[in-house]
GROMACS .gro file of C-alpha atoms in nm:
model
  348
    1MET     CA    1 -19.324 -13.333  -3.789
    2LEU     CA    2 -19.638 -13.444  -3.608
    3PHE     CA    3 -19.422 -13.544  -3.312
    4ILE     CA    4 -19.264 -13.196  -3.304
    5PHE     CA    5 -19.603 -13.026  -3.311
    6ILE     CA    6 -19.740 -13.250  -3.034
    7ALA     CA    7 -19.425 -13.191  -2.827
    8LEU     CA    8 -19.465 -12.813  -2.864
    9VAL     CA    9 -19.829 -12.836  -2.759
   10ILE     CA   10 -19.742 -13.046  -2.452
   11VAL     CA   11 -19.461 -12.810  -2.347
   12LYS     CA   12 -19.676 -12.499  -2.383
   13VAL     CA   13 -19.974 -12.655  -2.206
   14GLY     CA   14 -19.746 -12.762  -1.923
   15PHE     CA   15 -19.594 -12.416  -1.906
   16PHE     CA   16 -19.942 -12.262  -1.897
   17PHE     CA   17 -20.064 -12.478  -1.611
   18MET     CA   18 -19.744 -12.412  -1.420
   19PHE     CA   19 -19.844 -12.046  -1.419
   20ILE     CA   20 -20.205 -12.128  -1.339
   21SER     CA   21 -20.084 -12.301  -1.024
   22SER     CA   22 -19.935 -11.967  -0.918
   23PRO     CA   23 -20.195 -11.698  -0.998
   24THR     CA   24 -19.989 -11.419  -0.842
   25THR     CA   25 -19.723 -11.488  -1.105
   26LEU     CA   26 -19.959 -11.531  -1.398
   27PHE     CA   27 -20.195 -11.246  -1.316
   28SER     CA   28 -19.940 -10.978  -1.245
   29GLY     CA   29 -20.067 -10.626  -1.196
   30GLY     CA   30 -20.095 -10.346  -1.449
   31SER     CA   31 -20.198 -10.541  -1.760
   32ASP     CA   32 -20.501 -10.515  -1.986
   33ALA     CA   33 -20.610 -10.850  -1.848
   34ASP     CA   34 -20.641 -10.695  -1.500
   35PHE     CA   35 -20.876 -10.431  -1.642
   36TYR     CA   36 -21.082 -10.695  -1.827
   37ASP     CA   37 -21.114 -10.898  -1.509
   38ALA     CA   38 -21.216 -10.593  -1.304
   39TYR     CA   39 -21.473 -10.495  -1.569
   40ALA     CA   40 -21.615 -10.848  -1.582
   41LEU     CA   41 -21.661 -10.836  -1.204
   42GLY     CA   42 -21.835 -10.497  -1.223
   43GLU     CA   43 -21.547 -10.288  -1.084
   44GLU     CA   44 -21.493 -10.072  -1.395
   45SER     CA   45 -21.738  -9.863  -1.597
   46LEU     CA   46 -21.564  -9.767  -1.923
   47THR     CA   47 -21.455  -9.994  -2.207
   48SER     CA   48 -21.336  -9.951  -2.565
   49SER     CA   49 -21.415 -10.293  -2.714
   50VAL     CA   50 -21.670 -10.572  -2.697
   51TRP     CA   51 -21.436 -10.816  -2.520
   52PRO     CA   52 -21.484 -10.696  -2.160
   53ASP     CA   53 -21.859 -10.668  -2.224
   54TRP     CA   54 -21.862 -11.036  -2.318
   55LEU     CA   55 -21.671 -11.124  -2.004
   56ARG     CA   56 -21.916 -10.926  -1.791
   57ALA     CA   57 -22.208 -11.099  -1.965
   58LEU     CA   58 -22.053 -11.435  -1.873
   59ASN     CA   59 -22.015 -11.318  -1.515
   60GLU     CA   60 -22.377 -11.207  -1.498
   61VAL     CA   61 -22.496 -11.558  -1.581
   62GLY     CA   62 -22.242 -11.719  -1.349
   63LEU     CA   63 -22.013 -11.859  -1.618
   64TYR     CA   64 -21.713 -11.626  -1.583
   65SER     CA   65 -21.380 -11.745  -1.445
   66ARG     CA   66 -21.050 -11.578  -1.518
   67VAL     CA   67 -20.873 -11.913  -1.516
   68GLY     CA   68 -21.149 -12.073  -1.723
   69VAL     CA   69 -21.137 -11.804  -1.993
   70SER     CA   70 -20.756 -11.826  -1.992
   71ILE     CA   71 -20.775 -12.202  -2.054
   72PHE     CA   72 -21.016 -12.143  -2.343
   73LEU     CA   73 -20.779 -11.889  -2.499
   74MET     CA   74 -20.484 -12.121  -2.438
   75VAL     CA   75 -20.658 -12.395  -2.640
   76LEU     CA   76 -20.720 -12.145  -2.920
   77GLY     CA   77 -20.363 -12.015  -2.921
   78VAL     CA   78 -20.178 -12.342  -2.870
   79LEU     CA   79 -20.390 -12.577  -3.081
   80VAL     CA   80 -20.664 -12.418  -3.292
   81ILE     CA   81 -20.479 -12.118  -3.439
   82PRO     CA   82 -20.171 -12.313  -3.559
   83ILE     CA   83 -20.395 -12.580  -3.718
   84LEU     CA   84 -20.613 -12.312  -3.880
   85CYS     CA   85 -20.304 -12.143  -4.025
   86GLY     CA   86 -20.197 -12.477  -4.169
   87ARG     CA   87 -20.539 -12.521  -4.328
   88LEU     CA   88 -20.527 -12.173  -4.482
   89ALA     CA   89 -20.185 -12.237  -4.640
   90LEU     CA   90 -20.290 -12.545  -4.839
   91VAL     CA   91 -20.297 -12.521  -5.218
   92LYS     CA   92 -20.514 -12.750  -5.428
   93GLY     CA   93 -20.309 -12.999  -5.625
   94TYR     CA   94 -19.993 -12.978  -5.415
   95PRO     CA   95 -19.894 -13.336  -5.323
   96TYR     CA   96 -19.727 -13.281  -4.984
   97LYS     CA   97 -20.020 -13.135  -4.792
   98THR     CA   98 -19.935 -13.295  -4.459
   99LYS     CA   99 -19.586 -13.142  -4.457
  100ILE     CA  100 -19.728 -12.798  -4.539
  101TYR     CA  101 -20.003 -12.834  -4.280
  102LEU     CA  102 -19.771 -12.939  -3.999
  103GLY     CA  103 -19.487 -12.709  -4.106
  104ILE     CA  104 -19.705 -12.401  -4.075
  105ALA     CA  105 -19.858 -12.527  -3.750
  106ILE     CA  106 -19.509 -12.572  -3.602
  107ALA     CA  107 -19.394 -12.229  -3.723
  108VAL     CA  108 -19.697 -12.055  -3.572
  109SER     CA  109 -19.661 -12.259  -3.252
  110MET     CA  110 -19.316 -12.104  -3.206
  111TYR     CA  111 -19.454 -11.748  -3.225
  112PRO     CA  112 -19.364 -11.607  -2.879
  113THR     CA  113 -19.603 -11.309  -2.876
  114LEU     CA  114 -19.898 -11.532  -2.958
  115PHE     CA  115 -19.810 -11.767  -2.673
  116TYR     CA  116 -19.761 -11.479  -2.430
  117TYR     CA  117 -20.117 -11.361  -2.490
  118THR     CA  118 -20.253 -11.709  -2.419
  119LEU     CA  119 -20.139 -11.677  -2.057
  120ASP     CA  120 -20.428 -11.456  -1.945
  121ILE     CA  121 -20.761 -11.315  -2.064
  122TYR     CA  122 -20.617 -11.082  -2.329
  123ARG     CA  123 -20.845 -11.024  -2.627
  124ASP     CA  124 -20.566 -11.065  -2.884
  125VAL     CA  125 -20.579 -11.445  -2.914
  126PHE     CA  126 -20.953 -11.448  -2.975
  127MET     CA  127 -20.919 -11.162  -3.224
  128LEU     CA  128 -20.654 -11.353  -3.418
  129PHE     CA  129 -20.882 -11.657  -3.419
  130VAL     CA  130 -21.170 -11.448  -3.560
  131PHE     CA  131 -20.935 -11.300  -3.821
  132LEU     CA  132 -20.812 -11.642  -3.934
  133SER     CA  133 -21.164 -11.778  -3.938
  134GLY     CA  134 -21.259 -11.482  -4.157
  135LEU     CA  135 -20.965 -11.560  -4.387
  136LEU     CA  136 -21.100 -11.911  -4.432
  137PHE     CA  137 -21.434 -11.776  -4.554
  138VAL     CA  138 -21.253 -11.522  -4.775
  139LYS     CA  139 -21.065 -11.813  -4.934
  140TRP     CA  140 -21.385 -12.011  -4.985
  141SER     CA  141 -21.564 -11.711  -5.133
  142ILE     CA  142 -21.281 -11.655  -5.381
  143HIS     CA  143 -21.263 -12.018  -5.493
  144SER     CA  144 -21.636 -12.096  -5.488
  145GLU     CA  145 -21.800 -12.141  -5.828
  146SER     CA  146 -22.155 -12.141  -5.693
  147PRO     CA  147 -22.312 -11.791  -5.683
  148LEU     CA  148 -22.531 -11.893  -5.388
  149LYS     CA  149 -22.235 -12.025  -5.186
  150LYS     CA  150 -22.028 -11.720  -5.281
  151LEU     CA  151 -22.305 -11.491  -5.153
  152PHE     CA  152 -22.328 -11.689  -4.830
  153TYR     CA  153 -21.952 -11.671  -4.779
  154MET     CA  154 -21.957 -11.296  -4.847
  155VAL     CA  155 -22.219 -11.246  -4.576
  156VAL     CA  156 -22.013 -11.450  -4.329
  157VAL     CA  157 -21.699 -11.253  -4.422
  158PHE     CA  158 -21.888 -10.930  -4.355
  159GLY     CA  159 -21.994 -11.069  -4.017
  160HIS     CA  160 -21.632 -11.146  -3.930
  161GLY     CA  161 -21.527 -10.798  -4.038
  162TYR     CA  162 -21.797 -10.639  -3.822
  163LEU     CA  163 -21.692 -10.849  -3.523
  164LEU     CA  164 -21.329 -10.747  -3.573
  165TYR     CA  165 -21.449 -10.385  -3.591
  166LEU     CA  166 -21.614 -10.425  -3.250
  167PHE     CA  167 -21.285 -10.554  -3.109
  168ARG     CA  168 -21.056 -10.301  -3.278
  169GLY     CA  169 -21.214 -10.052  -3.518
  170TYR     CA  170 -20.933 -10.011  -3.768
  171LEU     CA  171 -20.872 -10.388  -3.781
  172GLY     CA  172 -21.229 -10.453  -3.891
  173PHE     CA  173 -21.218 -10.155  -4.127
  174ALA     CA  174 -20.899 -10.282  -4.294
  175PHE     CA  175 -21.043 -10.634  -4.323
  176LEU     CA  176 -21.366 -10.519  -4.488
  177ILE     CA  177 -21.223 -10.253  -4.719
  178SER     CA  178 -20.958 -10.501  -4.833
  179TYR     CA  179 -21.220 -10.766  -4.907
  180PHE     CA  180 -21.430 -10.536  -5.121
  181GLY     CA  181 -21.133 -10.377  -5.296
  182PHE     CA  182 -20.852 -10.632  -5.324
  183PHE     CA  183 -20.966 -10.743  -5.673
  184MET     CA  184 -20.845 -10.408  -5.808
  185PHE     CA  185 -20.486 -10.492  -5.710
  186ARG     CA  186 -20.254 -10.768  -5.833
  187VAL     CA  187 -19.950 -10.858  -5.624
  188ARG     CA  188 -19.781 -11.010  -5.928
  189LYS     CA  189 -19.778 -10.666  -6.092
  190LEU     CA  190 -19.636 -10.491  -5.785
  191SER     CA  191 -19.381 -10.224  -5.876
  192PHE     CA  192 -19.173 -10.007  -5.646
  193PHE     CA  193 -19.197  -9.708  -5.880
  194LEU     CA  194 -19.560  -9.757  -5.982
  195HIS     CA  195 -19.706  -9.852  -5.646
  196VAL     CA  196 -19.479  -9.798  -5.343
  197ILE     CA  197 -19.354  -9.447  -5.423
  198PRO     CA  198 -19.700  -9.316  -5.528
  199MET     CA  199 -19.846  -9.467  -5.209
  200LEU     CA  200 -19.591  -9.288  -4.991
  201LEU     CA  201 -19.654  -8.961  -5.175
  202ALA     CA  202 -20.030  -9.007  -5.132
  203LEU     CA  203 -19.985  -9.067  -4.758
  204ASN     CA  204 -19.777  -8.750  -4.739
  205VAL     CA  205 -20.055  -8.554  -4.910
  206PHE     CA  206 -20.316  -8.700  -4.675
  207TYR     CA  207 -20.097  -8.597  -4.383
  208ILE     CA  208 -20.068  -8.240  -4.514
  209LEU     CA  209 -20.446  -8.223  -4.561
  210GLY     CA  210 -20.500  -8.328  -4.201
  211PHE     CA  211 -20.663  -8.665  -4.269
  212PHE     CA  212 -20.438  -8.833  -4.013
  213GLU     CA  213 -20.505  -8.591  -3.727
  214PRO     CA  214 -20.700  -8.850  -3.519
  215LEU     CA  215 -20.414  -9.098  -3.560
  216MET     CA  216 -20.157  -8.832  -3.472
  217ALA     CA  217 -20.356  -8.738  -3.163
  218TYR     CA  218 -20.367  -9.101  -3.054
  219ARG     CA  219 -19.996  -9.139  -3.123
  220GLY     CA  220 -19.932  -8.841  -2.899
  221LEU     CA  221 -20.074  -9.033  -2.604
  222PHE     CA  222 -19.756  -9.243  -2.601
  223ASP     CA  223 -19.558  -8.934  -2.497
  224GLY     CA  224 -19.648  -9.003  -2.137
  225VAL     CA  225 -19.559  -9.373  -2.145
  226GLU     CA  226 -19.259  -9.454  -1.931
  227GLY     CA  227 -18.986  -9.699  -2.030
  228GLY     CA  228 -18.764  -9.745  -2.332
  229ALA     CA  229 -19.020  -9.899  -2.569
  230SER     CA  230 -19.153  -9.569  -2.709
  231LEU     CA  231 -18.990  -9.460  -3.034
  232GLY     CA  232 -19.034  -9.084  -3.008
  233ILE     CA  233 -19.129  -9.045  -3.377
  234ARG     CA  234 -19.383  -8.762  -3.390
  235PHE     CA  235 -19.463  -8.694  -3.758
  236ASP     CA  236 -19.444  -8.322  -3.688
  237SER     CA  237 -19.315  -8.216  -4.030
  238ALA     CA  238 -19.464  -8.261  -4.376
  239LEU     CA  239 -19.114  -8.250  -4.522
  240MET     CA  240 -18.997  -8.534  -4.299
  241PHE     CA  241 -19.315  -8.743  -4.316
  242ILE     CA  242 -19.183  -9.005  -4.562
  243PRO     CA  243 -18.845  -9.050  -4.384
  244ASP     CA  244 -19.025  -9.070  -4.049
  245PHE     CA  245 -19.277  -9.319  -4.183
  246THR     CA  246 -19.000  -9.534  -4.333
  247LEU     CA  247 -18.806  -9.532  -4.005
  248ASN     CA  248 -19.126  -9.605  -3.813
  249LEU     CA  249 -19.197  -9.901  -4.042
  250LEU     CA  250 -18.846 -10.043  -4.000
  251TYR     CA  251 -18.864 -10.008  -3.622
  252GLN     CA  252 -19.214 -10.142  -3.560
  253LEU     CA  253 -19.302 -10.377  -3.845
  254PHE     CA  254 -18.955 -10.520  -3.910
  255GLY     CA  255 -18.842 -10.495  -3.547
  256LEU     CA  256 -18.520 -10.302  -3.611
  257TYR     CA  257 -18.533 -10.124  -3.276
  258PHE     CA  258 -18.356 -10.272  -2.976
  259PRO     CA  259 -18.419 -10.085  -2.649
  260ASN     CA  260 -18.361 -10.402  -2.444
  261ILE     CA  261 -18.264 -10.768  -2.468
  262MET     CA  262 -18.627 -10.875  -2.508
  263ALA     CA  263 -18.648 -10.674  -2.831
  264VAL     CA  264 -18.349 -10.869  -2.965
  265PHE     CA  265 -18.513 -11.199  -2.868
  266VAL     CA  266 -18.840 -11.102  -3.040
  267PHE     CA  267 -18.649 -10.983  -3.347
  268LEU     CA  268 -18.478 -11.321  -3.384
  269LEU     CA  269 -18.793 -11.531  -3.338
  270GLU     CA  270 -19.053 -11.307  -3.503
  271SER     CA  271 -18.913 -11.029  -3.721
  272ILE     CA  272 -18.653 -11.238  -3.905
  273PRO     CA  273 -18.905 -11.508  -4.013
  274PHE     CA  274 -19.145 -11.233  -4.119
  275SER     CA  275 -18.873 -11.051  -4.313
  276ILE     CA  276 -18.777 -11.373  -4.492
  277ALA     CA  277 -19.142 -11.440  -4.579
  278PHE     CA  278 -19.189 -11.079  -4.693
  279VAL     CA  279 -18.885 -11.088  -4.924
  280TYR     CA  280 -18.989 -11.427  -5.060
  281VAL     CA  281 -19.341 -11.302  -5.140
  282VAL     CA  282 -19.212 -10.990  -5.314
  283ARG     CA  283 -18.945 -11.175  -5.515
  284ASN     CA  284 -19.185 -11.454  -5.621
  285ARG     CA  285 -19.501 -11.244  -5.649
  286ILE     CA  286 -19.564 -11.369  -6.002
  287TYR     CA  287 -19.701 -11.688  -5.843
  288ALA     CA  288 -19.952 -11.507  -5.620
  289ASN     CA  289 -20.322 -11.588  -5.643
  290SER     CA  290 -20.633 -11.394  -5.542
  291PHE     CA  291 -20.618 -11.512  -5.182
  292VAL     CA  292 -20.259 -11.386  -5.155
  293ASN     CA  293 -20.378 -11.059  -5.310
  294PHE     CA  294 -20.632 -11.017  -5.031
  295MET     CA  295 -20.388 -11.090  -4.749
  296PHE     CA  296 -20.128 -10.860  -4.906
  297VAL     CA  297 -20.374 -10.572  -4.945
  298PHE     CA  298 -20.510 -10.624  -4.594
  299SER     CA  299 -20.160 -10.628  -4.443
  300VAL     CA  300 -20.069 -10.303  -4.619
  301VAL     CA  301 -20.391 -10.118  -4.528
  302TYR     CA  302 -20.398 -10.241  -4.169
  303SER     CA  303 -20.026 -10.182  -4.110
  304ILE     CA  304 -20.038  -9.826  -4.244
  305ILE     CA  305 -20.313  -9.740  -3.997
  306TRP     CA  306 -20.152  -9.884  -3.686
  307LEU     CA  307 -19.803  -9.767  -3.781
  308LEU     CA  308 -19.932  -9.410  -3.797
  309GLY     CA  309 -20.120  -9.438  -3.468
  310ASN     CA  310 -19.874  -9.636  -3.254
  311ASP     CA  311 -19.539  -9.529  -3.108
  312ASN     CA  312 -19.470  -9.817  -2.870
  313LEU     CA  313 -19.269 -10.128  -2.954
  314GLY     CA  314 -19.453 -10.347  -2.703
  315THR     CA  315 -19.789 -10.252  -2.851
  316ALA     CA  316 -19.648 -10.307  -3.201
  317MET     CA  317 -19.578 -10.670  -3.114
  318ARG     CA  318 -19.948 -10.741  -3.063
  319LEU     CA  319 -20.070 -10.520  -3.348
  320ARG     CA  320 -19.845 -10.672  -3.614
  321MET     CA  321 -19.949 -11.033  -3.549
  322TYR     CA  322 -20.210 -11.022  -3.827
  323ALA     CA  323 -19.963 -10.905  -4.091
  324TYR     CA  324 -19.695 -11.146  -3.969
  325VAL     CA  325 -19.923 -11.449  -3.986
  326SER     CA  326 -20.066 -11.335  -4.321
  327PHE     CA  327 -19.724 -11.311  -4.483
  328ILE     CA  328 -19.615 -11.649  -4.348
  329ILE     CA  329 -19.926 -11.802  -4.508
  330CYS     CA  330 -19.872 -11.604  -4.831
  331SER     CA  331 -19.512 -11.721  -4.863
  332VAL     CA  332 -19.609 -12.088  -4.826
  333ILE     CA  333 -19.894 -12.055  -5.078
  334ILE     CA  334 -19.659 -11.895  -5.328
  335TYR     CA  335 -19.398 -12.165  -5.261
  336GLN     CA  336 -19.648 -12.439  -5.347
  337ARG     CA  337 -19.778 -12.261  -5.655
  338LYS     CA  338 -19.422 -12.207  -5.776
  339LYS     CA  339 -19.340 -12.575  -5.727
  340LEU     CA  340 -19.653 -12.680  -5.917
  341PHE     CA  341 -19.571 -12.442  -6.201
  342LEU     CA  342 -19.213 -12.564  -6.230
  343GLN     CA  343 -19.326 -12.925  -6.217
  344GLY     CA  344 -19.571 -12.854  -6.497
  345GLN     CA  345 -19.296 -12.691  -6.701
  346THR     CA  346 -19.068 -12.991  -6.648
  347ALA     CA  347 -19.343 -13.238  -6.740
  348SER     CA  348 -19.419 -13.053  -7.061
   0.00000   0.00000   0.00000
C-alpha cells in the first residue's frame, strides 16, 4: 500500500510540473486563480475572502510567485492532506493502523477535484487543509481528559473556525456552530421519521418565513451563468420546497446530474465512493462516536447552506469536498469500531 501511495504522489507531482513547464496551459484564462493573481499584483480592488489579501501581502514583501504558491498548494493537496485524513481516521486500539492510514491516504489521493485545485493558486486546497487541521483539534478536544488541554484545544478550534469564516463565511459558521452544538445530537439514534422529516419541515417553514432570502438571492445569480452546469432549480414555491430541495440534494451532493461526460467521470470517482460511505455510516451508525457525531452534524449544517445557495454543478464539486472527506473518514472510523466491538463479542 505504501508503494501505491508513493506511486500516486510521483505521478501527480510529475503531472503538476508538466503543466508548470507550460504556463499558458496551466494558467488558462477566466478562472478564480486569474483573479487572485491579478489582485496579488495590485490589478484588482475588490475581494470577498482573505486569500487574495494574503497573496497581495506576500507580493508586497517580495515573496509572491504564482508558480511558487501553486507548488506549496500542490504539496498540501498531494501529500499533506491525504496523510492528515489518514491520521484523522485512526481509532485507538485498532490493530491494523498502517493499513487504515495508507488506505485513506490512497483514497483521498484519487480524489480528482482535490487534485484539480492543486494545479493553480485556488484557495480551496488551503481551506481543506485548515478544515482538516481543525478536525484534528476537535478530535483531541473530545478525547482529552485534561481540562486545561481541552480548553486549549477549544481555543485552537475556535481559531480554525474563525479562519474558515474569513475564507468562506458559511463554512466557518457551520464549523463553529457544529462544534458547540454537536453534543446535543447522536448519530446512533438517527431516525428518518424523528429527525429527517422534521428537519425538512423546519427548512420549509424557514423558507416561508423568509429566512433564506439572502441564499435565494445568491442562488439567483446563477441565472446568468452560461453552459449546461446550472440546474435551474429556483425554490420559487413553498409547496414545492421539499421536492425541490430533495432533487437539488440528489443532483449536487450525490452527483445525479449529468450535463456532460465530465459529470459522469466525477460521479464515478467521487459521488459513488461518497454514496457508499454515506450508506455505510447510516446503516452502521450504532458504532459512531463523538467525533463522528461532529463530522456528521457539520456535514449536514454546511451542506444545507450551500445546497440552498448554489445552483451550479461545477461549483458544487468544490463546495462538497468537506462533506465528502468527512464521510469517508466517518465510515472508516465506524468500520474500525465495529470490528473492535465484534472482536470483543467473540472473545467474550
